[in-house]
Amino acid sequence: MLYCCIAFPIICILCFFWYFSGSTSNHTGMDFFLLIVPLLAFLHLSINFRKKRAWLAWTAIMLNTIAILFFYIVDEYNIMVNYETWIRRGMPEPAHIFQKLLAP
């Protein structure tokens, strides 16, 4: 189970970067912010296992925490948001540093 807690945040972030590299805008039909829910569940599982297999559990805790913060920042700074959220926020541009990454 701890291996799933370690693999899931890594796979999520890698898939995000794969999707982000092929995109020329900061909005999408997918809602990456919803990935926080399973990441919180895996974080909870990791915390429960921290006494049995300490090294793996702490690795899973760190990776899940980093992934949660990553997807929060991605949404908060309009780096990649759901289309409906993007419209509701007034069609904002992404944070300045990321505009260079999105430029074709």
Rosetta silent file (secondary structure, phi, psi, omega in degrees, C-alpha in Angstrom):
SEQUENCE: MLYCCIAFPIICILCFFWYFSGSTSNHTGMDFFLLIVPLLAFLHLSINFRKKRAWLAWTAIMLNTIAILFFYIVDEYNIMVNYETWIRRGMPEPAHIFQKLLAP
SCORE:     score description
SCORE:     0.000 S_00000001
   1 L     0.000  -37.711  179.381    0.000    0.000    0.000 S_00000001
   2 H   -65.504  -29.725  177.838    2.826    2.409    0.744 S_00000001
   3 H   -66.069  -34.768  174.790    4.202    1.878   -2.736 S_00000001
   4 H   -67.045  -38.387  178.391    0.884    3.175   -4.129 S_00000001
   5 H   -65.490  -25.653  177.823    1.149    6.145   -1.765 S_00000001
   6 H   -86.555  -40.922 -175.021    4.576    6.862   -3.240 S_00000001
   7 H   -72.358  -38.452 -173.798    3.740    6.176   -6.891 S_00000001
   8 H   -59.309  -49.912  179.816    0.487    8.144   -7.146 S_00000001
   9 H   -64.913  -34.508  178.034    1.873   11.670   -6.503 S_00000001
  10 H   -65.111  -45.544  179.785    4.825   11.022   -8.808 S_00000001
  11 H   -63.870  -41.620  179.342    2.546    9.800  -11.597 S_00000001
  12 H   -60.168  -47.180 -178.533    0.174   12.756  -11.103 S_00000001
  13 H   -68.156  -40.781  177.516    2.941   15.344  -11.362 S_00000001
  14 H   -63.579  -41.772  177.176    4.562   13.625  -14.355 S_00000001
  15 H   -64.911  -36.887  176.565    1.215   13.415  -16.172 S_00000001
  16 H   -61.488  -47.902 -179.529    0.619   17.092  -15.417 S_00000001
  17 H   -65.343  -35.043  175.791    3.959   18.077  -16.936 S_00000001
  18 H   -63.235  -44.930  178.819    3.304   15.838  -19.951 S_00000001
  19 H   -67.950  -41.789 -178.157   -0.085   17.534  -20.478 S_00000001
  20 H   -63.980  -36.660 -178.113    1.334   21.003  -19.741 S_00000001
  21 H   -67.964  -25.409  179.366    4.153   20.577  -22.277 S_00000001
  22 L   -95.229    2.604 -176.199    1.642   19.994  -25.087 S_00000001
  23 L  -103.386  145.342  177.205   -0.640   22.890  -24.153 S_00000001
  24 L  -111.575    8.573  178.184   -0.458   26.466  -25.417 S_00000001
  25 L  -134.907  173.485 -179.043   -2.959   27.918  -22.937 S_00000001
  26 L  -104.766   19.395  176.420   -3.481   27.967  -19.212 S_00000001
  27 E  -132.352  154.656 -174.386   -6.942   26.387  -19.235 S_00000001
  28 E  -150.946  166.899  175.532   -8.157   22.868  -19.842 S_00000001
  29 L   -78.567  -18.854  179.191  -11.224   20.666  -19.668 S_00000001
  30 L   -88.297  151.781  177.524   -9.664   18.681  -16.816 S_00000001
  31 L  -111.367   94.992 -178.907   -9.665   19.912  -13.240 S_00000001
  32 H   -65.081  -24.168 -179.392   -6.239   19.165  -11.797 S_00000001
  33 H   -62.485  -27.571  179.336   -7.306   20.687   -8.477 S_00000001
  34 H   -68.486  -15.386  177.128   -9.520   17.621   -7.882 S_00000001
  35 H   -66.879  -15.235  179.435   -6.372   15.480   -7.607 S_00000001
  36 H   -64.229  -32.135 -177.923   -5.944   16.917   -4.125 S_00000001
  37 H   -61.916  -55.324  177.877   -8.725   14.640   -2.819 S_00000001
  38 H   -66.645  -29.380  176.962   -6.984   11.280   -3.532 S_00000001
  39 H   -64.938  -38.175  175.538   -3.653   12.831   -2.547 S_00000001
  40 H   -65.383  -37.463  177.521   -5.126   13.686    0.853 S_00000001
  41 H   -64.904  -43.387  177.752   -6.389   10.105    1.175 S_00000001
  42 H   -67.373  -33.857  175.883   -2.919    8.731    0.368 S_00000001
  43 H   -63.861  -42.414  177.780   -1.396   11.225    2.811 S_00000001
  44 H   -61.813  -45.095  177.068   -3.739    9.935    5.514 S_00000001
  45 H   -61.220  -41.606 -179.778   -2.773    6.326    4.746 S_00000001
  46 H   -62.481  -40.784  178.892    0.913    7.244    4.821 S_00000001
  47 H   -64.778  -37.955  179.082    0.541    8.861    8.228 S_00000001
  48 H   -67.483  -28.394 -178.325   -1.186    5.737    9.556 S_00000001
  49 L   -93.341    3.800 -171.195    1.675    3.507    8.329 S_00000001
  50 L   -66.074  -18.851  178.770    4.521    5.673    9.632 S_00000001
  51 L   -89.198  -26.144 -177.343    5.297    3.380   12.588 S_00000001
  52 L   -79.721  -49.018 -179.506    5.365    0.112   10.650 S_00000001
  53 L  -132.152   80.921 -168.117    7.651    1.084    7.772 S_00000001
  54 H   -57.366  -49.081 -174.931    9.027    4.447    8.775 S_00000001
  55 H   -62.288  -47.238  178.473   11.299    5.213    5.823 S_00000001
  56 H   -65.681  -39.811 -179.011    8.677    4.398    3.169 S_00000001
  57 H   -64.957  -43.784  179.584    5.937    6.147    5.113 S_00000001
  58 H   -67.702  -33.424  174.552    7.922    9.369    5.515 S_00000001
  59 H   -63.710  -44.506  178.851    8.809    9.287    1.821 S_00000001
  60 H   -64.916  -39.580  178.265    5.120    8.927    0.959 S_00000001
  61 H   -61.603  -46.065 -179.415    4.193   11.730    3.379 S_00000001
  62 H   -63.916  -46.680 -177.868    6.727   14.082    1.792 S_00000001
  63 H   -64.444  -42.225  178.956    5.724   13.236   -1.798 S_00000001
  64 H   -67.193  -39.052  176.988    2.006   13.608   -1.122 S_00000001
  65 H   -64.189  -44.228  177.831    2.519   16.897    0.699 S_00000001
  66 H   -61.811  -42.577 -179.839    4.640   18.238   -2.167 S_00000001
  67 H   -65.913  -40.088  177.743    2.036   17.120   -4.729 S_00000001
  68 H   -62.202  -46.990  177.799   -0.803   18.743   -2.770 S_00000001
  69 H   -63.063  -39.422  179.710    1.102   22.015   -2.570 S_00000001
  70 H   -60.320  -50.062 -177.768    2.053   21.732   -6.247 S_00000001
  71 H   -71.418  -27.704  173.352   -1.550   21.341   -7.447 S_00000001
  72 H   -66.133  -45.917  179.480   -2.725   24.092   -5.099 S_00000001
  73 H   -65.037  -40.362  178.063   -0.127   26.491   -6.549 S_00000001
  74 H   -57.814  -40.977  179.993   -0.985   25.419  -10.116 S_00000001
  75 H   -77.414  -43.979 -174.986   -4.605   26.375   -9.473 S_00000001
  76 H   -64.029  -39.068 -177.644   -3.996   29.465   -7.343 S_00000001
  77 L   -96.713   16.469  175.543   -1.595   31.122   -9.805 S_00000001
  78 L    56.694   33.670  178.842   -3.663   30.211  -12.897 S_00000001
  79 L   -71.966  -44.962  174.120   -0.897   28.053  -14.305 S_00000001
  80 L  -153.501  110.693 -177.839   -3.416   25.429  -15.462 S_00000001
  81 E  -125.122  162.460  175.858   -7.064   25.714  -14.462 S_00000001
  82 E   -63.841  147.802 -176.405  -10.366   24.187  -15.487 S_00000001
  83 H   -58.691  -45.228 -179.462  -12.064   26.060  -18.332 S_00000001
  84 H   -63.765  -39.791  176.897  -15.143   26.985  -16.270 S_00000001
  85 H   -65.128  -39.946  179.157  -12.951   28.228  -13.430 S_00000001
  86 H   -61.723  -44.049  177.534  -10.867   30.209  -15.915 S_00000001
  87 H   -64.255  -45.270 -179.196  -14.021   31.899  -17.284 S_00000001
  88 H   -61.489  -33.663 -179.969  -15.328   32.583  -13.754 S_00000001
  89 L   -82.239   -0.420  177.899  -12.015   34.214  -12.791 S_00000001
  90 L    90.818   27.706  178.792  -12.204   36.556  -15.785 S_00000001
  91 L    52.180   55.467 -177.474   -9.893   34.680  -18.192 S_00000001
  92 L   -73.582  154.117  171.962   -6.650   35.610  -16.389 S_00000001
  93 L   -77.900  156.504  176.650   -3.202   35.102  -17.791 S_00000001
  94 L   -69.123  167.392  177.249   -0.917   32.705  -15.919 S_00000001
  95 L   -53.312  147.455 -171.022    1.637   34.020  -13.468 S_00000001
  96 H   -50.971  -43.871 -177.367    4.374   35.986  -15.256 S_00000001
  97 H   -63.302  -29.016 -176.802    7.107   33.347  -14.962 S_00000001
  98 H   -88.094  -12.617  177.269    4.897   30.732  -16.590 S_00000001
  99 H   -62.956  -34.153  178.093    3.893   32.867  -19.571 S_00000001
 100 H   -67.193  -34.383  179.246    7.320   32.141  -21.070 S_00000001
 101 H   -70.652  -32.715 -177.689    6.731   28.412  -20.696 S_00000001
 102 H   -83.557  -16.925 -177.765    3.349   28.596  -22.465 S_00000001
 103 L   -64.964  135.503 -179.171    4.594   30.710  -25.377 S_00000001
 104 L   -71.798    0.000    0.000    4.804   28.707  -28.630 S_00000001
